[in-house]
């Protein structure tokens, strides 16, 4: 018997959704950063084994922020619930152990929309590796069970891979019978160009301070595999919504751009399994985070 199904990964920002997807796939598909609102799209990751093919949908974190881009992010997140066979909710247990008052605020907005899917709910209580005193988990689990009586709770460390085998086994229990829909070696439905732009965006999160990454979007302008033997030449534009951010993004004597470019180039080369020449440009696009046309052009929003 072979199984096929879809799993929505949903949860508050920074809970570890993208980390969990990468861990379950054993390969990096989704970008990860220590800062909230890293993921901006619904991104698929495909796990193929002899017994099953499972499509995971990583999503932007559910938050209460305003603005057009944030509305598009929420739409992308909620849209993953439609058609999912199982919903996996990620929670950051280490955050709640330290700040119990965050729990109600972050969990309550999730319960009703998830319940309305009528699908089984597995709650992955994540980042347990960060909780030194395991007794600190008990009040977190108790309150989570009160807020979400219908859910099943599974402690995990998405980063270290603790408990993720138990989670995967439980997910598979709910995946229906069906043939594989994708070739065995296909890891995502996202095009490589998108993945390259995401890698650049990830490096922005690691290199730039404060709100700078949040004003940026990345567009691949040129992708040339033929002009130079054994090399893919990529031109990418980093858009910023604010004029005064351009210089800060580039950095002193281009230091930031150089760092972002060289880190991204290495990782894109690994993804493409070829040499890569990457050129980055920074352009100002006033207020793009409020411009629906531009947001759609960037793949944000349907
Ligand atoms: N210690 C520890 N850190 C983790 C774990 N899972 C995720 N992290 C870290 O938490 C941060 C956020 O992880 P992401 O996977 O980007 O979180 P996300 O839920 O996808 O965040 P958004 O896309 O912003 O909604 C990163 O610094 C991860 O390395 C874990 O199990 N243990
Ligand atoms: Mg993410």
mmCIF file of C-alpha atoms and ligand atoms in Angstrom:
data_model
loop_
_atom_site.group_PDB
_atom_site.id
_atom_site.type_symbol
_atom_site.label_atom_id
_atom_site.label_comp_id
_atom_site.label_asym_id
_atom_site.label_seq_id
_atom_site.Cartn_x
_atom_site.Cartn_y
_atom_site.Cartn_z
ATOM 1 C CA UNK A 1 0.000 0.000 0.000
ATOM 2 C CA UNK A 2 1.304 3.478 -0.917
ATOM 3 C CA UNK A 3 0.184 6.732 0.665
ATOM 4 C CA UNK A 4 -0.060 10.266 -0.656
ATOM 5 C CA UNK A 5 -1.128 13.406 1.157
ATOM 6 C CA UNK A 6 -0.556 16.993 2.168
ATOM 7 C CA UNK A 7 0.460 18.422 5.531
ATOM 8 C CA UNK A 8 0.015 22.093 6.440
ATOM 9 C CA UNK A 9 2.682 23.477 8.793
ATOM 10 C CA UNK A 10 1.232 26.428 10.608
ATOM 11 C CA UNK A 11 2.042 28.474 13.703
ATOM 12 C CA UNK A 12 3.232 31.758 15.162
ATOM 13 C CA UNK A 13 6.243 33.537 13.618
ATOM 14 C CA UNK A 14 9.643 32.110 14.550
ATOM 15 C CA UNK A 15 8.165 28.861 15.979
ATOM 16 C CA UNK A 16 10.433 26.750 13.753
ATOM 17 C CA UNK A 17 8.097 25.777 10.888
ATOM 18 C CA UNK A 18 10.724 26.114 8.181
ATOM 19 C CA UNK A 19 13.331 24.385 10.341
ATOM 20 C CA UNK A 20 10.938 21.478 10.895
ATOM 21 C CA UNK A 21 10.184 21.125 7.202
ATOM 22 C CA UNK A 22 13.889 21.045 6.342
ATOM 23 C CA UNK A 23 14.510 18.514 9.123
ATOM 24 C CA UNK A 24 11.714 16.203 7.923
ATOM 25 C CA UNK A 25 12.989 16.420 4.335
ATOM 26 C CA UNK A 26 16.618 15.984 5.373
ATOM 27 C CA UNK A 27 17.441 18.859 3.046
ATOM 28 C CA UNK A 28 17.167 22.627 3.081
ATOM 29 C CA UNK A 29 14.215 23.837 1.025
ATOM 30 C CA UNK A 30 12.874 26.692 3.146
ATOM 31 C CA UNK A 31 14.974 29.571 4.436
ATOM 32 C CA UNK A 32 15.383 30.011 8.188
ATOM 33 C CA UNK A 33 16.440 32.937 10.359
ATOM 34 C CA UNK A 34 16.420 33.852 14.047
ATOM 35 C CA UNK A 35 13.978 36.689 13.279
ATOM 36 C CA UNK A 36 10.177 36.514 12.904
ATOM 37 C CA UNK A 37 8.429 36.901 9.518
ATOM 38 C CA UNK A 38 11.170 35.204 7.562
ATOM 39 C CA UNK A 39 8.899 33.056 5.390
ATOM 40 C CA UNK A 40 6.676 35.042 3.031
ATOM 41 C CA UNK A 41 5.118 32.384 0.801
ATOM 42 C CA UNK A 42 3.508 29.021 1.033
ATOM 43 C CA UNK A 43 6.424 26.751 0.158
ATOM 44 C CA UNK A 44 6.138 23.062 -0.566
ATOM 45 C CA UNK A 45 8.609 20.392 0.440
ATOM 46 C CA UNK A 46 8.130 16.877 -0.913
ATOM 47 C CA UNK A 47 9.150 13.822 1.095
ATOM 48 C CA UNK A 48 9.289 10.567 -0.882
ATOM 49 C CA UNK A 49 9.827 7.163 0.718
ATOM 50 C CA UNK A 50 8.994 3.654 -0.515
ATOM 51 C CA UNK A 51 5.703 3.744 1.396
ATOM 52 C CA UNK A 52 4.550 7.311 0.997
ATOM 53 C CA UNK A 53 4.856 10.685 -0.615
ATOM 54 C CA UNK A 54 4.034 13.613 1.644
ATOM 55 C CA UNK A 55 3.809 17.241 0.534
ATOM 56 C CA UNK A 56 4.561 19.611 3.404
ATOM 57 C CA UNK A 57 3.407 23.206 3.078
ATOM 58 C CA UNK A 58 5.556 25.643 5.034
ATOM 59 C CA UNK A 59 3.791 28.949 5.671
ATOM 60 C CA UNK A 60 4.362 32.487 6.963
ATOM 61 C CA UNK A 61 3.832 32.882 10.720
ATOM 62 C CA UNK A 62 0.384 33.862 11.946
ATOM 63 C CA UNK A 63 0.609 37.340 13.483
ATOM 64 C CA UNK A 64 -1.524 40.399 14.247
ATOM 65 C CA UNK A 65 0.439 42.951 12.216
ATOM 66 C CA UNK A 66 -1.258 45.395 9.860
ATOM 67 C CA UNK A 67 -0.522 46.417 6.283
ATOM 68 C CA UNK A 68 -1.019 44.916 2.826
ATOM 69 C CA UNK A 69 2.019 42.692 2.802
ATOM 70 C CA UNK A 70 1.090 41.269 6.190
ATOM 71 C CA UNK A 71 -2.433 40.572 4.929
ATOM 72 C CA UNK A 72 -0.980 38.705 1.939
ATOM 73 C CA UNK A 73 1.283 36.711 4.274
ATOM 74 C CA UNK A 74 -1.697 35.662 6.386
ATOM 75 C CA UNK A 75 -3.655 34.676 3.263
ATOM 76 C CA UNK A 76 -0.755 32.497 2.132
ATOM 77 C CA UNK A 77 -0.622 30.855 5.563
ATOM 78 C CA UNK A 78 -4.340 30.169 5.915
ATOM 79 C CA UNK A 79 -4.611 28.963 2.315
ATOM 80 C CA UNK A 80 -2.384 26.004 3.187
ATOM 81 C CA UNK A 81 -5.175 24.602 5.356
ATOM 82 C CA UNK A 82 -7.443 24.021 2.360
ATOM 83 C CA UNK A 83 -6.931 20.490 1.144
ATOM 84 C CA UNK A 84 -4.481 19.478 3.887
ATOM 85 C CA UNK A 85 -4.921 15.928 5.184
ATOM 86 C CA UNK A 86 -3.241 16.779 8.483
ATOM 87 C CA UNK A 87 -2.492 20.076 10.173
ATOM 88 C CA UNK A 88 0.750 20.310 12.126
ATOM 89 C CA UNK A 89 0.902 23.327 14.410
ATOM 90 C CA UNK A 90 4.323 24.423 15.614
ATOM 91 C CA UNK A 91 4.731 26.142 18.963
ATOM 92 C CA UNK A 92 7.905 27.493 20.544
ATOM 93 C CA UNK A 93 7.862 25.821 23.968
ATOM 94 C CA UNK A 94 11.055 27.559 25.078
ATOM 95 C CA UNK A 95 9.391 30.927 24.505
ATOM 96 C CA UNK A 96 6.319 29.959 26.531
ATOM 97 C CA UNK A 97 8.379 28.431 29.350
ATOM 98 C CA UNK A 98 10.110 31.806 29.730
ATOM 99 C CA UNK A 99 7.075 33.987 28.900
ATOM 100 C CA UNK A 100 3.858 32.107 29.753
ATOM 101 C CA UNK A 101 1.724 35.172 28.949
ATOM 102 C CA UNK A 102 2.639 34.780 25.235
ATOM 103 C CA UNK A 103 0.775 31.479 24.999
ATOM 104 C CA UNK A 104 -2.835 32.625 24.931
ATOM 105 C CA UNK A 105 -1.976 35.490 22.592
ATOM 106 C CA UNK A 106 -0.238 33.220 20.069
ATOM 107 C CA UNK A 107 -2.329 30.062 20.322
ATOM 108 C CA UNK A 108 -5.886 31.410 20.487
ATOM 109 C CA UNK A 109 -5.949 32.861 16.928
ATOM 110 C CA UNK A 110 -4.978 29.429 15.560
ATOM 111 C CA UNK A 111 -7.508 27.175 17.267
ATOM 112 C CA UNK A 112 -10.736 28.074 15.455
ATOM 113 C CA UNK A 113 -9.460 28.253 11.839
ATOM 114 C CA UNK A 114 -7.606 24.968 12.313
ATOM 115 C CA UNK A 115 -10.639 23.277 13.926
ATOM 116 C CA UNK A 116 -12.798 24.406 10.994
ATOM 117 C CA UNK A 117 -10.736 22.305 8.613
ATOM 118 C CA UNK A 118 -12.084 19.208 10.367
ATOM 119 C CA UNK A 119 -8.627 17.644 9.922
ATOM 120 C CA UNK A 120 -6.540 15.913 12.580
ATOM 121 C CA UNK A 121 -4.307 18.350 14.464
ATOM 122 C CA UNK A 122 -0.845 17.466 15.694
ATOM 123 C CA UNK A 123 0.832 20.125 17.805
ATOM 124 C CA UNK A 124 4.604 19.923 17.660
ATOM 125 C CA UNK A 125 5.835 21.508 20.874
ATOM 126 C CA UNK A 126 9.155 22.712 19.539
ATOM 127 C CA UNK A 127 12.594 23.839 20.769
ATOM 128 C CA UNK A 128 12.595 21.413 23.698
ATOM 129 C CA UNK A 129 16.414 21.342 23.434
ATOM 130 C CA UNK A 130 16.395 24.898 24.812
ATOM 131 C CA UNK A 131 14.544 23.948 27.978
ATOM 132 C CA UNK A 132 17.158 22.831 30.492
ATOM 133 C CA UNK A 133 14.727 22.004 33.311
ATOM 134 C CA UNK A 134 12.221 19.613 31.751
ATOM 135 C CA UNK A 135 9.748 20.347 34.574
ATOM 136 C CA UNK A 136 9.454 23.774 32.903
ATOM 137 C CA UNK A 137 7.588 22.014 30.073
ATOM 138 C CA UNK A 138 4.711 20.879 32.291
ATOM 139 C CA UNK A 139 2.855 24.181 32.737
ATOM 140 C CA UNK A 140 3.334 24.861 29.017
ATOM 141 C CA UNK A 141 1.817 21.515 28.022
ATOM 142 C CA UNK A 142 -0.990 21.878 30.578
ATOM 143 C CA UNK A 143 -2.028 25.327 29.347
ATOM 144 C CA UNK A 144 -1.686 24.294 25.686
ATOM 145 C CA UNK A 145 -3.988 21.319 26.307
ATOM 146 C CA UNK A 146 -6.541 23.635 27.930
ATOM 147 C CA UNK A 147 -6.433 26.014 24.979
ATOM 148 C CA UNK A 148 -6.551 23.168 22.480
ATOM 149 C CA UNK A 149 -8.393 20.141 23.868
ATOM 150 C CA UNK A 150 -8.812 18.484 20.461
ATOM 151 C CA UNK A 151 -5.108 18.420 19.609
ATOM 152 C CA UNK A 152 -2.423 15.821 20.157
ATOM 153 C CA UNK A 153 0.864 17.176 21.517
ATOM 154 C CA UNK A 154 4.278 15.904 20.470
ATOM 155 C CA UNK A 155 7.452 17.439 21.957
ATOM 156 C CA UNK A 156 10.173 17.958 19.352
ATOM 157 C CA UNK A 157 13.372 19.755 18.558
ATOM 158 C CA UNK A 158 13.116 20.655 14.890
ATOM 159 C CA UNK A 159 16.710 21.830 14.969
ATOM 160 C CA UNK A 160 18.231 18.708 16.514
ATOM 161 C CA UNK A 161 15.748 16.216 15.101
ATOM 162 C CA UNK A 162 14.551 15.040 18.502
ATOM 163 C CA UNK A 163 11.023 13.618 18.397
ATOM 164 C CA UNK A 164 10.640 14.378 14.708
ATOM 165 C CA UNK A 165 10.563 10.650 13.886
ATOM 166 C CA UNK A 166 7.628 10.215 16.291
ATOM 167 C CA UNK A 167 5.908 13.213 14.679
ATOM 168 C CA UNK A 168 6.442 11.857 11.169
ATOM 169 C CA UNK A 169 5.091 8.449 12.144
ATOM 170 C CA UNK A 170 1.960 10.062 13.576
ATOM 171 C CA UNK A 171 1.572 12.233 10.438
ATOM 172 C CA UNK A 172 1.731 9.115 8.245
ATOM 173 C CA UNK A 173 -1.092 7.522 10.275
ATOM 174 C CA UNK A 174 -3.382 10.230 8.878
ATOM 175 C CA UNK A 175 -2.135 10.243 5.276
ATOM 176 C CA UNK A 176 -4.592 8.527 2.907
ATOM 177 C CA UNK A 177 -3.804 5.830 0.392
ATOM 178 C CA UNK A 178 -2.734 7.090 -3.017
ATOM 179 C CA UNK A 179 -0.055 7.006 -5.684
ATOM 180 C CA UNK A 180 2.904 9.403 -5.752
ATOM 181 C CA UNK A 181 2.155 12.601 -7.668
ATOM 182 C CA UNK A 182 5.736 13.818 -8.129
ATOM 183 C CA UNK A 183 8.976 12.241 -9.317
ATOM 184 C CA UNK A 184 10.845 10.649 -6.408
ATOM 185 C CA UNK A 185 13.750 13.111 -6.608
ATOM 186 C CA UNK A 186 11.612 16.266 -6.719
ATOM 187 C CA UNK A 187 12.066 18.127 -3.456
ATOM 188 C CA UNK A 188 9.679 21.069 -4.002
ATOM 189 C CA UNK A 189 7.274 22.544 -6.525
ATOM 190 C CA UNK A 190 9.061 25.894 -6.163
ATOM 191 C CA UNK A 191 11.149 26.857 -9.214
ATOM 192 C CA UNK A 192 14.925 27.093 -8.665
ATOM 193 C CA UNK A 193 14.852 30.810 -9.459
ATOM 194 C CA UNK A 194 12.499 31.357 -6.563
ATOM 195 C CA UNK A 195 14.727 29.257 -4.325
ATOM 196 C CA UNK A 196 17.736 31.345 -5.372
ATOM 197 C CA UNK A 197 15.889 34.573 -4.533
ATOM 198 C CA UNK A 198 14.948 33.096 -1.158
ATOM 199 C CA UNK A 199 18.578 32.224 -0.401
ATOM 200 C CA UNK A 200 19.513 35.850 -1.074
ATOM 201 C CA UNK A 201 16.675 36.984 1.189
ATOM 202 C CA UNK A 202 17.897 34.686 3.948
ATOM 203 C CA UNK A 203 21.345 36.284 3.817
ATOM 204 C CA UNK A 204 19.689 39.708 4.110
ATOM 205 C CA UNK A 205 18.141 38.547 7.378
ATOM 206 C CA UNK A 206 21.512 37.477 8.736
ATOM 207 C CA UNK A 207 23.495 40.508 7.535
ATOM 208 C CA UNK A 208 21.188 43.482 7.964
ATOM 209 C CA UNK A 209 20.178 45.015 11.245
ATOM 210 C CA UNK A 210 16.842 46.005 12.723
ATOM 211 C CA UNK A 211 13.976 46.516 10.300
ATOM 212 C CA UNK A 212 16.121 46.586 7.145
ATOM 213 C CA UNK A 213 15.306 43.041 5.935
ATOM 214 C CA UNK A 214 11.599 43.746 6.300
ATOM 215 C CA UNK A 215 11.770 46.537 3.737
ATOM 216 C CA UNK A 216 13.420 44.277 1.167
ATOM 217 C CA UNK A 217 12.245 41.961 -1.581
ATOM 218 C CA UNK A 218 14.435 40.090 -4.041
ATOM 219 C CA UNK A 219 13.801 39.661 -7.754
ATOM 220 C CA UNK A 220 15.886 37.601 -10.146
ATOM 221 C CA UNK A 221 16.325 39.819 -13.217
ATOM 222 C CA UNK A 222 18.545 37.651 -15.369
ATOM 223 C CA UNK A 223 19.418 33.961 -15.340
ATOM 224 C CA UNK A 224 21.870 32.838 -17.984
ATOM 225 C CA UNK A 225 23.115 29.256 -18.178
ATOM 226 C CA UNK A 226 24.527 29.376 -21.694
ATOM 227 C CA UNK A 227 26.858 32.372 -22.166
ATOM 228 C CA UNK A 228 29.597 31.063 -19.896
ATOM 229 C CA UNK A 229 30.677 27.426 -20.001
ATOM 230 C CA UNK A 230 29.893 25.561 -16.759
ATOM 231 C CA UNK A 231 28.527 28.654 -15.053
ATOM 232 C CA UNK A 232 25.141 30.170 -14.318
ATOM 233 C CA UNK A 233 25.149 33.964 -14.328
ATOM 234 C CA UNK A 234 22.477 35.482 -12.129
ATOM 235 C CA UNK A 235 21.521 39.133 -11.721
ATOM 236 C CA UNK A 236 19.289 39.890 -8.791
ATOM 237 C CA UNK A 237 17.726 43.089 -7.538
ATOM 238 C CA UNK A 238 17.181 43.799 -3.869
ATOM 239 C CA UNK A 239 14.282 46.217 -3.603
ATOM 240 C CA UNK A 240 13.920 48.395 -0.563
ATOM 241 C CA UNK A 241 10.770 50.305 0.329
ATOM 242 C CA UNK A 242 12.728 53.215 1.812
ATOM 243 C CA UNK A 243 15.264 55.502 0.144
ATOM 244 C CA UNK A 244 17.334 55.964 3.289
ATOM 245 C CA UNK A 245 17.792 52.203 3.564
ATOM 246 C CA UNK A 246 19.625 51.794 0.276
ATOM 247 C CA UNK A 247 23.011 52.918 1.577
ATOM 248 C CA UNK A 248 22.611 50.890 4.767
ATOM 249 C CA UNK A 249 21.829 47.763 2.766
ATOM 250 C CA UNK A 250 24.895 48.240 0.568
ATOM 251 C CA UNK A 251 27.049 48.957 3.623
ATOM 252 C CA UNK A 252 30.386 50.729 3.987
ATOM 253 C CA UNK A 253 32.339 50.286 0.756
ATOM 254 C CA UNK A 254 29.752 47.706 -0.257
ATOM 255 C CA UNK A 255 30.661 45.425 2.645
ATOM 256 C CA UNK A 256 27.128 44.178 3.304
ATOM 257 C CA UNK A 257 26.384 43.511 -0.332
ATOM 258 C CA UNK A 258 29.676 41.673 -0.717
ATOM 259 C CA UNK A 259 28.934 39.437 2.273
ATOM 260 C CA UNK A 260 25.346 38.757 1.177
ATOM 261 C CA UNK A 261 26.503 38.053 -2.368
ATOM 262 C CA UNK A 262 29.305 35.662 -1.497
ATOM 263 C CA UNK A 263 27.248 33.689 1.029
ATOM 264 C CA UNK A 264 24.276 33.462 -1.321
ATOM 265 C CA UNK A 265 26.459 32.517 -4.278
ATOM 266 C CA UNK A 266 27.959 29.528 -2.455
ATOM 267 C CA UNK A 267 24.560 28.240 -1.442
ATOM 268 C CA UNK A 268 22.953 28.776 -4.846
ATOM 269 C CA UNK A 269 25.916 26.975 -6.451
ATOM 270 C CA UNK A 270 25.276 24.028 -4.130
ATOM 271 C CA UNK A 271 21.588 24.026 -5.055
ATOM 272 C CA UNK A 272 22.276 24.174 -8.812
ATOM 273 C CA UNK A 273 25.335 21.927 -8.652
ATOM 274 C CA UNK A 274 27.205 24.308 -10.907
ATOM 275 C CA UNK A 275 29.404 27.384 -10.602
ATOM 276 C CA UNK A 276 27.500 30.612 -10.103
ATOM 277 C CA UNK A 277 28.304 34.227 -10.844
ATOM 278 C CA UNK A 278 25.944 36.415 -8.829
ATOM 279 C CA UNK A 279 25.476 40.155 -9.235
ATOM 280 C CA UNK A 280 23.354 42.077 -6.757
ATOM 281 C CA UNK A 281 21.811 45.520 -7.207
ATOM 282 C CA UNK A 282 19.867 47.574 -4.718
ATOM 283 C CA UNK A 283 16.942 49.618 -5.981
ATOM 284 C CA UNK A 284 14.451 51.799 -4.176
ATOM 285 C CA UNK A 285 10.816 51.022 -4.783
ATOM 286 C CA UNK A 286 8.897 53.443 -2.593
ATOM 287 C CA UNK A 287 6.390 51.794 -0.287
ATOM 288 C CA UNK A 288 6.363 48.452 -2.130
ATOM 289 C CA UNK A 289 5.031 46.662 0.955
ATOM 290 C CA UNK A 290 1.712 48.482 0.399
ATOM 291 C CA UNK A 291 1.599 48.048 -3.409
ATOM 292 C CA UNK A 292 -0.633 45.078 -4.310
ATOM 293 C CA UNK A 293 0.596 44.947 -7.925
ATOM 294 C CA UNK A 294 4.227 44.756 -6.881
ATOM 295 C CA UNK A 295 3.461 42.298 -4.090
ATOM 296 C CA UNK A 296 1.790 40.000 -6.632
ATOM 297 C CA UNK A 297 4.698 40.415 -9.046
ATOM 298 C CA UNK A 298 6.947 39.237 -6.209
ATOM 299 C CA UNK A 299 4.773 36.154 -5.763
ATOM 300 C CA UNK A 300 3.145 37.459 -2.600
ATOM 301 C CA UNK A 301 -0.620 37.073 -2.792
ATOM 302 C CA UNK A 302 -2.662 35.118 -5.325
HETATM 303 N N1 LIG B 1 17.185 25.704 19.759
HETATM 304 C C1 LIG B 1 16.306 25.525 18.786
HETATM 305 N N2 LIG B 1 16.122 26.472 17.856
HETATM 306 C C2 LIG B 1 15.213 26.242 16.877
HETATM 307 C C3 LIG B 1 14.466 25.045 16.795
HETATM 308 N N3 LIG B 1 13.657 25.127 15.722
HETATM 309 C C4 LIG B 1 13.900 26.326 15.150
HETATM 310 N N4 LIG B 1 14.846 27.004 15.838
HETATM 311 C C5 LIG B 1 15.387 28.333 15.552
HETATM 312 O O1 LIG B 1 14.327 29.267 15.604
HETATM 313 C C6 LIG B 1 14.522 30.306 14.638
HETATM 314 C C7 LIG B 1 13.308 30.394 13.746
HETATM 315 O O2 LIG B 1 13.221 29.236 12.945
HETATM 316 P P1 LIG B 1 12.385 29.209 11.587
HETATM 317 O O3 LIG B 1 12.344 27.818 11.125
HETATM 318 O O4 LIG B 1 12.856 30.271 10.660
HETATM 319 O O5 LIG B 1 10.949 29.618 12.168
HETATM 320 P P2 LIG B 1 9.590 29.845 11.334
HETATM 321 O O6 LIG B 1 8.486 29.351 12.191
HETATM 322 O O7 LIG B 1 9.702 29.266 9.992
HETATM 323 O O8 LIG B 1 9.559 31.441 11.290
HETATM 324 P P3 LIG B 1 8.770 32.407 10.241
HETATM 325 O O9 LIG B 1 9.052 31.934 8.864
HETATM 326 O O10 LIG B 1 9.369 33.740 10.515
HETATM 327 O O11 LIG B 1 7.326 32.339 10.624
HETATM 328 C C8 LIG B 1 15.810 29.945 13.899
HETATM 329 O O12 LIG B 1 16.871 30.640 14.495
HETATM 330 C C9 LIG B 1 15.951 28.451 14.149
HETATM 331 O O13 LIG B 1 17.283 27.984 14.107
HETATM 332 C C10 LIG B 1 14.706 24.039 17.797
HETATM 333 O O14 LIG B 1 14.118 22.964 17.818
HETATM 334 N N5 LIG B 1 15.637 24.342 18.753
HETATM 335 MG MG1 LIG B 2 9.631 30.154 8.167
#
